[in-house]
Amino acid sequence: MQIFYEILGLIGAGMILFVLYRSIKGNPDQFSRENLNKSFFTMGVLALVLIGFIALMVLTLRST
């Protein structure tokens, strides 16, 4: 049964790689420098908001 799951995992990984390759091949501009900069900025802002929210929740739980 273990080998079956390994084969299924390999097939799934192959399908994911194929879909990613097809997506990148169809739209090569999605990894341009300006798009990556926008994405990293957005992810950074979201990470800071999440860190602040978690810190606020920890402080709230400590005081109760």
C-alpha positions as a printed Julia matrix, in Angstrom:
64×3 Matrix{Float64}:
  0.0    0.0     0.0
  2.93   2.33    0.68
  4.19   2.01   -2.9
  0.73   2.88   -4.22
  0.79   6.18   -2.3
  4.31   6.93   -3.51
  3.25   6.37   -7.12
  0.16   8.54   -6.58
  2.37  11.28   -5.1
  4.71  11.14   -8.09
  1.81  11.34  -10.52
  0.35  14.29   -8.6
  3.72  16.08   -8.55
  4.08  15.5   -12.29
  0.64  16.93  -12.95
  1.39  20.01  -10.82
  4.67  20.58  -12.66
  2.91  20.22  -16.02
  0.22  22.76  -15.09
  2.85  25.21  -13.81
  4.94  24.79  -16.97
  1.9   25.36  -19.18
  0.89  28.42  -17.17
  4.36  29.98  -17.34
  4.69  29.14  -21.03
  1.33  30.76  -21.79
  2.01  33.97  -19.82
  5.75  34.63  -19.45
  5.19  38.2   -18.18
  3.84  36.97  -14.86
  7.4   36.65  -13.55
  8.63  40.04  -14.69
 10.57  42.2   -12.23
  7.75  44.7   -11.69
  5.13  42.02  -11.1
  7.38  40.25   -8.6
  8.07  43.54   -6.8
  4.34  44.23   -6.5
  3.69  40.72   -5.23
  6.5   40.83   -2.65
  5.32  44.23   -1.4
  1.75  42.97   -1.02
  2.88  39.8     0.75
  5.11  41.85    3.07
  2.26  44.15    4.05
 -0.03  41.19    4.66
  2.66  39.48    6.76
  3.09  42.59    8.91
 -0.67  42.87    9.41
 -0.84  39.21   10.4
  2.06  39.57   12.85
  0.39  42.6    14.4
 -2.95  40.81   14.68
 -1.36  37.78   16.34
  0.56  40.02   18.76
 -2.68  41.8    19.65
 -4.43  38.48   20.26
 -1.57  37.25   22.46
 -1.67  40.45   24.52
 -5.44  40.15   24.82
 -5.22  36.55   25.99
 -2.48  37.35   28.49
 -4.51  40.08   30.15
 -7.58  37.88   30.69
